Amino acid sequence: MALCLNCGIELDDKYQVCPLCGKEPGSVDEQNNIIRNSPSEIINLQRRENRRYLWELSGILSFSGIVVCTIVDLLMNKGLKWSPYTDVAITATWIILTLLLFVFRKPVIFTVMMMLNILASLFLFDLIADGRSWFFTIGLPVTTAAFISIIIIAVLYKTSHFKGLNIIAAGLLIIAGFCIVTEMILDNWLRGAVDLKWSLISGVSILPAALIFLFYHYRLKKGNMLDGFFHI
């Protein structure tokens, strides 16, 4: 589609002269220049600039926060006591903001980078903390289970032809499974044996709600709308 430079209307390629104003639409280079300078392109450029400015400002604030926390900790305790925790937390938060600003529209890269960021933060916390190590026995498996749960929900939402109450039901069932896995990991670390208690209670409580959502999902697919059932 060509764009008339005189009156601004779109023309089919077969038109050599604009039927509205009677003038030639313009050359291809002029057309491309108009497209590049269209309002939508200008708005997108402005958004990219705003994201870059926000990223630079957040980087300055994060670096300043790390420096201030480290100096205060050194002055108060004559050494590094609590500032490493805040430094790691500030850095991880800035990385999360960076991912949200620049790679949010790339879900695979965003998910992998987010998981690596969280795992790296937990690993550093484990190194800094005194006492029994917990990253490889708790932090890594629980975080991996959480991201696997999120990925399964995202895949179900992406591949489902009818995105309705079935997604909510699947999400509830996955949360119940995540609770069971988490308690198994914690029990194994604390006691050396698995004794499921609170996760089973959570799962039993979630199961009826998930079944109700699934029931009404398939009722909706058959034409029975919930707004009529609830008199909305």
PDB file of C-alpha atoms in Angstrom:
ATOM      1  CA  MET A   1       0.000   0.000   0.000  1.00  0.00           C
ATOM      2  CA  ALA A   2       1.258   3.465  -0.979  1.00  0.00           C
ATOM      3  CA  LEU A   3       0.611   6.644   0.955  1.00  0.00           C
ATOM      4  CA  CYS A   4      -0.253   9.912  -0.785  1.00  0.00           C
ATOM      5  CA  LEU A   5       2.105  12.618   0.456  1.00  0.00           C
ATOM      6  CA  ASN A   6      -0.413  15.337  -0.369  1.00  0.00           C
ATOM      7  CA  CYS A   7      -3.632  14.190   1.318  1.00  0.00           C
ATOM      8  CA  GLY A   8      -2.408  11.294   3.479  1.00  0.00           C
ATOM      9  CA  ILE A   9      -4.732   8.501   2.282  1.00  0.00           C
ATOM     10  CA  GLU A  10      -3.591   4.959   1.535  1.00  0.00           C
ATOM     11  CA  LEU A  11      -3.630   3.917  -2.114  1.00  0.00           C
ATOM     12  CA  ASP A  12      -3.512   0.576  -3.880  1.00  0.00           C
ATOM     13  CA  ASP A  13      -0.339  -0.080  -5.820  1.00  0.00           C
ATOM     14  CA  LYS A  14      -2.209   0.140  -9.122  1.00  0.00           C
ATOM     15  CA  TYR A  15      -2.878   3.867  -8.676  1.00  0.00           C
ATOM     16  CA  GLN A  16      -0.295   6.126 -10.261  1.00  0.00           C
ATOM     17  CA  VAL A  17      -2.298   9.248  -9.386  1.00  0.00           C
ATOM     18  CA  CYS A  18      -4.253   9.874  -6.197  1.00  0.00           C
ATOM     19  CA  PRO A  19      -8.000   9.806  -7.030  1.00  0.00           C
ATOM     20  CA  LEU A  20      -8.710  12.254  -4.196  1.00  0.00           C
ATOM     21  CA  CYS A  21      -6.278  15.089  -4.877  1.00  0.00           C
ATOM     22  CA  GLY A  22      -5.180  14.168  -8.425  1.00  0.00           C
ATOM     23  CA  LYS A  23      -1.454  14.285  -7.624  1.00  0.00           C
ATOM     24  CA  GLU A  24       1.266  11.631  -7.710  1.00  0.00           C
ATOM     25  CA  PRO A  25       1.652   9.750  -4.382  1.00  0.00           C
ATOM     26  CA  GLY A  26       5.432  10.164  -4.219  1.00  0.00           C
ATOM     27  CA  SER A  27       8.584   8.057  -4.559  1.00  0.00           C
ATOM     28  CA  VAL A  28       9.383   4.895  -2.604  1.00  0.00           C
ATOM     29  CA  ASP A  29      12.086   6.671  -0.588  1.00  0.00           C
ATOM     30  CA  GLU A  30       9.635   9.370   0.377  1.00  0.00           C
ATOM     31  CA  GLN A  31       7.093   6.718   1.360  1.00  0.00           C
ATOM     32  CA  ASN A  32       9.621   4.940   3.585  1.00  0.00           C
ATOM     33  CA  ASN A  33      10.572   8.234   5.166  1.00  0.00           C
ATOM     34  CA  ILE A  34       6.921   8.919   5.973  1.00  0.00           C
ATOM     35  CA  ILE A  35       6.543   5.466   7.527  1.00  0.00           C
ATOM     36  CA  ARG A  36       9.678   5.869   9.628  1.00  0.00           C
ATOM     37  CA  ASN A  37       8.435   9.226  10.854  1.00  0.00           C
ATOM     38  CA  SER A  38       4.867   8.135  11.463  1.00  0.00           C
ATOM     39  CA  PRO A  39       3.285   8.888  14.865  1.00  0.00           C
ATOM     40  CA  SER A  40       3.365   5.217  15.893  1.00  0.00           C
ATOM     41  CA  GLU A  41       7.083   4.943  15.127  1.00  0.00           C
ATOM     42  CA  ILE A  42       7.777   8.153  17.038  1.00  0.00           C
ATOM     43  CA  ILE A  43       5.804   6.851  20.031  1.00  0.00           C
ATOM     44  CA  ASN A  44       7.728   3.554  19.970  1.00  0.00           C
ATOM     45  CA  LEU A  45      11.020   5.431  19.799  1.00  0.00           C
ATOM     46  CA  GLN A  46       9.977   7.566  22.753  1.00  0.00           C
ATOM     47  CA  ARG A  47       9.072   4.463  24.750  1.00  0.00           C
ATOM     48  CA  ARG A  48      12.468   2.923  24.046  1.00  0.00           C
ATOM     49  CA  GLU A  49      14.158   6.118  25.157  1.00  0.00           C
ATOM     50  CA  ASN A  50      12.074   6.203  28.338  1.00  0.00           C
ATOM     51  CA  ARG A  51      13.017   2.596  29.123  1.00  0.00           C
ATOM     52  CA  ARG A  52      16.681   3.399  28.626  1.00  0.00           C
ATOM     53  CA  TYR A  53      16.470   6.470  30.879  1.00  0.00           C
ATOM     54  CA  LEU A  54      14.662   4.459  33.563  1.00  0.00           C
ATOM     55  CA  TRP A  55      17.298   1.715  33.334  1.00  0.00           C
ATOM     56  CA  GLU A  56      20.146   4.218  33.674  1.00  0.00           C
ATOM     57  CA  LEU A  57      18.469   5.935  36.624  1.00  0.00           C
ATOM     58  CA  SER A  58      17.783   2.617  38.352  1.00  0.00           C
ATOM     59  CA  GLY A  59      21.421   1.601  37.833  1.00  0.00           C
ATOM     60  CA  ILE A  60      22.658   4.814  39.441  1.00  0.00           C
ATOM     61  CA  LEU A  61      20.287   4.432  42.388  1.00  0.00           C
ATOM     62  CA  SER A  62      21.203   0.765  42.850  1.00  0.00           C
ATOM     63  CA  PHE A  63      24.932   1.474  42.780  1.00  0.00           C
ATOM     64  CA  SER A  64      24.462   4.370  45.211  1.00  0.00           C
ATOM     65  CA  GLY A  65      22.459   2.141  47.558  1.00  0.00           C
ATOM     66  CA  ILE A  66      25.163  -0.524  47.508  1.00  0.00           C
ATOM     67  CA  VAL A  67      27.883   2.017  48.257  1.00  0.00           C
ATOM     68  CA  VAL A  68      25.913   3.656  51.079  1.00  0.00           C
ATOM     69  CA  CYS A  69      25.007   0.323  52.734  1.00  0.00           C
ATOM     70  CA  THR A  70      28.593  -0.914  52.535  1.00  0.00           C
ATOM     71  CA  ILE A  71      30.058   2.298  53.984  1.00  0.00           C
ATOM     72  CA  VAL A  72      27.518   2.437  56.825  1.00  0.00           C
ATOM     73  CA  ASP A  73      28.174  -1.205  57.687  1.00  0.00           C
ATOM     74  CA  LEU A  74      31.931  -0.622  57.720  1.00  0.00           C
ATOM     75  CA  LEU A  75      31.615   2.449  59.935  1.00  0.00           C
ATOM     76  CA  MET A  76      29.180   0.879  62.399  1.00  0.00           C
ATOM     77  CA  ASN A  77      30.601  -2.646  62.689  1.00  0.00           C
ATOM     78  CA  LYS A  78      34.222  -2.215  61.588  1.00  0.00           C
ATOM     79  CA  GLY A  79      33.549  -4.849  58.955  1.00  0.00           C
ATOM     80  CA  LEU A  80      30.953  -6.311  56.641  1.00  0.00           C
ATOM     81  CA  LYS A  81      28.106  -7.770  58.687  1.00  0.00           C
ATOM     82  CA  TRP A  82      24.721  -7.096  57.070  1.00  0.00           C
ATOM     83  CA  SER A  83      25.594  -5.053  53.962  1.00  0.00           C
ATOM     84  CA  PRO A  84      26.397  -8.111  51.762  1.00  0.00           C
ATOM     85  CA  TYR A  85      22.746  -9.190  52.096  1.00  0.00           C
ATOM     86  CA  THR A  86      21.442  -5.782  51.024  1.00  0.00           C
ATOM     87  CA  ASP A  87      24.019  -5.545  48.235  1.00  0.00           C
ATOM     88  CA  VAL A  88      22.926  -8.888  46.775  1.00  0.00           C
ATOM     89  CA  ALA A  89      19.242  -7.980  47.141  1.00  0.00           C
ATOM     90  CA  ILE A  90      19.704  -4.586  45.461  1.00  0.00           C
ATOM     91  CA  THR A  91      21.683  -6.122  42.602  1.00  0.00           C
ATOM     92  CA  ALA A  92      19.099  -8.863  42.061  1.00  0.00           C
ATOM     93  CA  THR A  93      16.281  -6.288  42.070  1.00  0.00           C
ATOM     94  CA  TRP A  94      18.098  -4.177  39.480  1.00  0.00           C
ATOM     95  CA  ILE A  95      18.617  -7.231  37.260  1.00  0.00           C
ATOM     96  CA  ILE A  96      14.906  -8.073  37.528  1.00  0.00           C
ATOM     97  CA  LEU A  97      14.021  -4.507  36.521  1.00  0.00           C
ATOM     98  CA  THR A  98      16.429  -4.782  33.580  1.00  0.00           C
ATOM     99  CA  LEU A  99      14.757  -7.984  32.418  1.00  0.00           C
ATOM    100  CA  LEU A 100      11.312  -6.403  32.724  1.00  0.00           C
ATOM    101  CA  LEU A 101      12.398  -3.395  30.670  1.00  0.00           C
ATOM    102  CA  PHE A 102      14.240  -5.123  27.841  1.00  0.00           C
ATOM    103  CA  VAL A 103      13.380  -8.834  27.506  1.00  0.00           C
ATOM    104  CA  PHE A 104       9.841  -9.077  28.885  1.00  0.00           C
ATOM    105  CA  ARG A 105       8.470  -9.740  25.377  1.00  0.00           C
ATOM    106  CA  LYS A 106      10.819 -12.725  24.987  1.00  0.00           C
ATOM    107  CA  PRO A 107       9.277 -15.165  27.478  1.00  0.00           C
ATOM    108  CA  VAL A 108      11.847 -17.956  27.115  1.00  0.00           C
ATOM    109  CA  ILE A 109      14.853 -15.699  27.626  1.00  0.00           C
ATOM    110  CA  PHE A 110      13.032 -13.782  30.369  1.00  0.00           C
ATOM    111  CA  THR A 111      12.147 -16.947  32.310  1.00  0.00           C
ATOM    112  CA  VAL A 112      15.639 -18.464  32.039  1.00  0.00           C
ATOM    113  CA  MET A 113      17.368 -15.226  33.050  1.00  0.00           C
ATOM    114  CA  MET A 114      14.945 -14.652  35.918  1.00  0.00           C
ATOM    115  CA  MET A 115      15.541 -18.167  37.243  1.00  0.00           C
ATOM    116  CA  LEU A 116      19.319 -17.793  36.987  1.00  0.00           C
ATOM    117  CA  ASN A 117      19.135 -14.434  38.760  1.00  0.00           C
ATOM    118  CA  ILE A 118      17.131 -15.831  41.658  1.00  0.00           C
ATOM    119  CA  LEU A 119      19.332 -18.928  41.942  1.00  0.00           C
ATOM    120  CA  ALA A 120      22.485 -16.797  41.936  1.00  0.00           C
ATOM    121  CA  SER A 121      21.020 -14.556  44.657  1.00  0.00           C
ATOM    122  CA  LEU A 122      20.101 -17.539  46.837  1.00  0.00           C
ATOM    123  CA  PHE A 123      23.538 -19.061  46.306  1.00  0.00           C
ATOM    124  CA  LEU A 124      25.218 -15.837  47.414  1.00  0.00           C
ATOM    125  CA  PHE A 125      22.938 -15.597  50.452  1.00  0.00           C
ATOM    126  CA  ASP A 126      23.938 -19.135  51.355  1.00  0.00           C
ATOM    127  CA  LEU A 127      27.629 -18.294  51.017  1.00  0.00           C
ATOM    128  CA  ILE A 128      27.273 -15.176  53.145  1.00  0.00           C
ATOM    129  CA  ALA A 129      25.206 -16.762  55.902  1.00  0.00           C
ATOM    130  CA  ASP A 130      26.764 -18.665  58.743  1.00  0.00           C
ATOM    131  CA  GLY A 131      25.677 -22.152  59.706  1.00  0.00           C
ATOM    132  CA  ARG A 132      24.349 -25.046  57.729  1.00  0.00           C
ATOM    133  CA  SER A 133      24.374 -24.768  53.953  1.00  0.00           C
ATOM    134  CA  TRP A 134      20.900 -24.858  52.410  1.00  0.00           C
ATOM    135  CA  PHE A 135      21.183 -23.778  48.767  1.00  0.00           C
ATOM    136  CA  PHE A 136      21.690 -27.158  47.102  1.00  0.00           C
ATOM    137  CA  THR A 137      19.272 -28.957  49.428  1.00  0.00           C
ATOM    138  CA  ILE A 138      16.461 -26.361  49.597  1.00  0.00           C
ATOM    139  CA  GLY A 139      17.044 -23.252  47.487  1.00  0.00           C
ATOM    140  CA  LEU A 140      17.870 -24.952  44.199  1.00  0.00           C
ATOM    141  CA  PRO A 141      15.138 -27.639  44.196  1.00  0.00           C
ATOM    142  CA  VAL A 142      12.367 -25.352  45.509  1.00  0.00           C
ATOM    143  CA  THR A 143      13.211 -22.599  43.016  1.00  0.00           C
ATOM    144  CA  THR A 144      13.418 -25.116  40.174  1.00  0.00           C
ATOM    145  CA  ALA A 145      10.037 -26.583  41.165  1.00  0.00           C
ATOM    146  CA  ALA A 146       8.513 -23.095  41.278  1.00  0.00           C
ATOM    147  CA  PHE A 147       9.743 -22.179  37.798  1.00  0.00           C
ATOM    148  CA  ILE A 148       8.681 -25.538  36.383  1.00  0.00           C
ATOM    149  CA  SER A 149       5.199 -24.873  37.774  1.00  0.00           C
ATOM    150  CA  ILE A 150       5.126 -21.423  36.182  1.00  0.00           C
ATOM    151  CA  ILE A 151       6.317 -22.812  32.839  1.00  0.00           C
ATOM    152  CA  ILE A 152       3.646 -25.546  32.867  1.00  0.00           C
ATOM    153  CA  ILE A 153       0.911 -22.967  33.533  1.00  0.00           C
ATOM    154  CA  ALA A 154       2.268 -20.722  30.759  1.00  0.00           C
ATOM    155  CA  VAL A 155       2.428 -23.609  28.275  1.00  0.00           C
ATOM    156  CA  LEU A 156      -1.121 -24.684  29.134  1.00  0.00           C
ATOM    157  CA  TYR A 157      -2.344 -21.124  28.637  1.00  0.00           C
ATOM    158  CA  LYS A 158      -0.470 -20.808  25.337  1.00  0.00           C
ATOM    159  CA  THR A 159      -1.613 -24.117  23.879  1.00  0.00           C
ATOM    160  CA  SER A 160      -5.179 -24.156  25.167  1.00  0.00           C
ATOM    161  CA  HIS A 161      -7.772 -23.340  22.516  1.00  0.00           C
ATOM    162  CA  PHE A 162     -10.352 -22.296  25.094  1.00  0.00           C
ATOM    163  CA  LYS A 163      -8.752 -20.152  27.794  1.00  0.00           C
ATOM    164  CA  GLY A 164     -11.275 -20.205  30.583  1.00  0.00           C
ATOM    165  CA  LEU A 165     -11.794 -21.736  33.974  1.00  0.00           C
ATOM    166  CA  ASN A 166      -9.688 -24.724  32.937  1.00  0.00           C
ATOM    167  CA  ILE A 167      -6.549 -22.581  33.242  1.00  0.00           C
ATOM    168  CA  ILE A 168      -7.521 -21.572  36.772  1.00  0.00           C
ATOM    169  CA  ALA A 169      -8.216 -25.204  37.673  1.00  0.00           C
ATOM    170  CA  ALA A 170      -4.880 -26.339  36.241  1.00  0.00           C
ATOM    171  CA  GLY A 171      -3.109 -23.539  38.110  1.00  0.00           C
ATOM    172  CA  LEU A 172      -4.685 -24.611  41.401  1.00  0.00           C
ATOM    173  CA  LEU A 173      -3.689 -28.242  40.861  1.00  0.00           C
ATOM    174  CA  ILE A 174      -0.123 -27.226  40.005  1.00  0.00           C
ATOM    175  CA  ILE A 175       0.053 -25.066  43.145  1.00  0.00           C
ATOM    176  CA  ALA A 176      -1.121 -28.047  45.203  1.00  0.00           C
ATOM    177  CA  GLY A 177       1.608 -30.187  43.640  1.00  0.00           C
ATOM    178  CA  PHE A 178       4.193 -27.495  44.310  1.00  0.00           C
ATOM    179  CA  CYS A 179       3.187 -27.389  47.993  1.00  0.00           C
ATOM    180  CA  ILE A 180       3.660 -31.159  48.271  1.00  0.00           C
ATOM    181  CA  VAL A 181       7.081 -31.023  46.588  1.00  0.00           C
ATOM    182  CA  THR A 182       8.149 -28.135  48.836  1.00  0.00           C
ATOM    183  CA  GLU A 183       7.188 -29.966  52.019  1.00  0.00           C
ATOM    184  CA  MET A 184       9.010 -33.088  50.831  1.00  0.00           C
ATOM    185  CA  ILE A 185      12.178 -31.043  50.270  1.00  0.00           C
ATOM    186  CA  LEU A 186      11.895 -29.286  53.638  1.00  0.00           C
ATOM    187  CA  ASP A 187      11.162 -32.496  55.533  1.00  0.00           C
ATOM    188  CA  ASN A 188      14.109 -34.246  53.953  1.00  0.00           C
ATOM    189  CA  TRP A 189      16.410 -31.361  54.921  1.00  0.00           C
ATOM    190  CA  LEU A 190      15.102 -30.894  58.464  1.00  0.00           C
ATOM    191  CA  ARG A 191      14.359 -34.452  59.539  1.00  0.00           C
ATOM    192  CA  GLY A 192      15.887 -36.707  56.929  1.00  0.00           C
ATOM    193  CA  ALA A 193      12.464 -38.280  56.285  1.00  0.00           C
ATOM    194  CA  VAL A 194       9.289 -37.189  54.501  1.00  0.00           C
ATOM    195  CA  ASP A 195       6.153 -36.720  56.610  1.00  0.00           C
ATOM    196  CA  LEU A 196       3.545 -34.838  54.606  1.00  0.00           C
ATOM    197  CA  LYS A 197       1.122 -32.768  56.686  1.00  0.00           C
ATOM    198  CA  TRP A 198       0.303 -29.188  55.707  1.00  0.00           C
ATOM    199  CA  SER A 199       0.811 -29.778  51.982  1.00  0.00           C
ATOM    200  CA  LEU A 200      -1.750 -32.592  51.975  1.00  0.00           C
ATOM    201  CA  ILE A 201      -4.219 -30.350  53.793  1.00  0.00           C
ATOM    202  CA  SER A 202      -3.602 -27.640  51.195  1.00  0.00           C
ATOM    203  CA  GLY A 203      -3.991 -30.114  48.347  1.00  0.00           C
ATOM    204  CA  VAL A 204      -7.227 -31.550  49.706  1.00  0.00           C
ATOM    205  CA  SER A 205      -8.573 -28.011  50.174  1.00  0.00           C
ATOM    206  CA  ILE A 206      -7.597 -26.943  46.656  1.00  0.00           C
ATOM    207  CA  LEU A 207      -8.881 -30.067  44.867  1.00  0.00           C
ATOM    208  CA  PRO A 208     -12.657 -29.354  45.222  1.00  0.00           C
ATOM    209  CA  ALA A 209     -12.233 -25.822  43.917  1.00  0.00           C
ATOM    210  CA  ALA A 210     -10.239 -27.079  40.920  1.00  0.00           C
ATOM    211  CA  LEU A 211     -12.876 -29.707  40.138  1.00  0.00           C
ATOM    212  CA  ILE A 212     -15.644 -27.091  40.308  1.00  0.00           C
ATOM    213  CA  PHE A 213     -13.752 -24.856  37.885  1.00  0.00           C
ATOM    214  CA  LEU A 214     -13.215 -27.773  35.504  1.00  0.00           C
ATOM    215  CA  PHE A 215     -16.896 -28.724  35.685  1.00  0.00           C
ATOM    216  CA  TYR A 216     -18.094 -25.243  34.789  1.00  0.00           C
ATOM    217  CA  HIS A 217     -15.428 -24.913  32.130  1.00  0.00           C
ATOM    218  CA  TYR A 218     -16.874 -27.845  30.185  1.00  0.00           C
ATOM    219  CA  ARG A 219     -20.394 -26.625  30.890  1.00  0.00           C
ATOM    220  CA  LEU A 220     -19.460 -23.300  29.312  1.00  0.00           C
ATOM    221  CA  LYS A 221     -18.058 -25.088  26.245  1.00  0.00           C
ATOM    222  CA  LYS A 222     -21.458 -26.707  25.784  1.00  0.00           C
ATOM    223  CA  GLY A 223     -23.180 -23.338  25.778  1.00  0.00           C
ATOM    224  CA  ASN A 224     -24.242 -22.977  29.404  1.00  0.00           C
ATOM    225  CA  MET A 225     -22.982 -19.559  30.433  1.00  0.00           C
ATOM    226  CA  LEU A 226     -22.108 -18.701  34.009  1.00  0.00           C
ATOM    227  CA  ASP A 227     -23.730 -15.274  33.784  1.00  0.00           C
ATOM    228  CA  GLY A 228     -27.088 -16.987  33.386  1.00  0.00           C
ATOM    229  CA  PHE A 229     -26.359 -19.341  36.270  1.00  0.00           C
ATOM    230  CA  PHE A 230     -25.409 -16.491  38.582  1.00  0.00           C
ATOM    231  CA  HIS A 231     -28.139 -14.182  37.132  1.00  0.00           C
ATOM    232  CA  ILE A 232     -25.637 -11.554  36.005  1.00  0.00           C
TER     233      ILE A 232
END
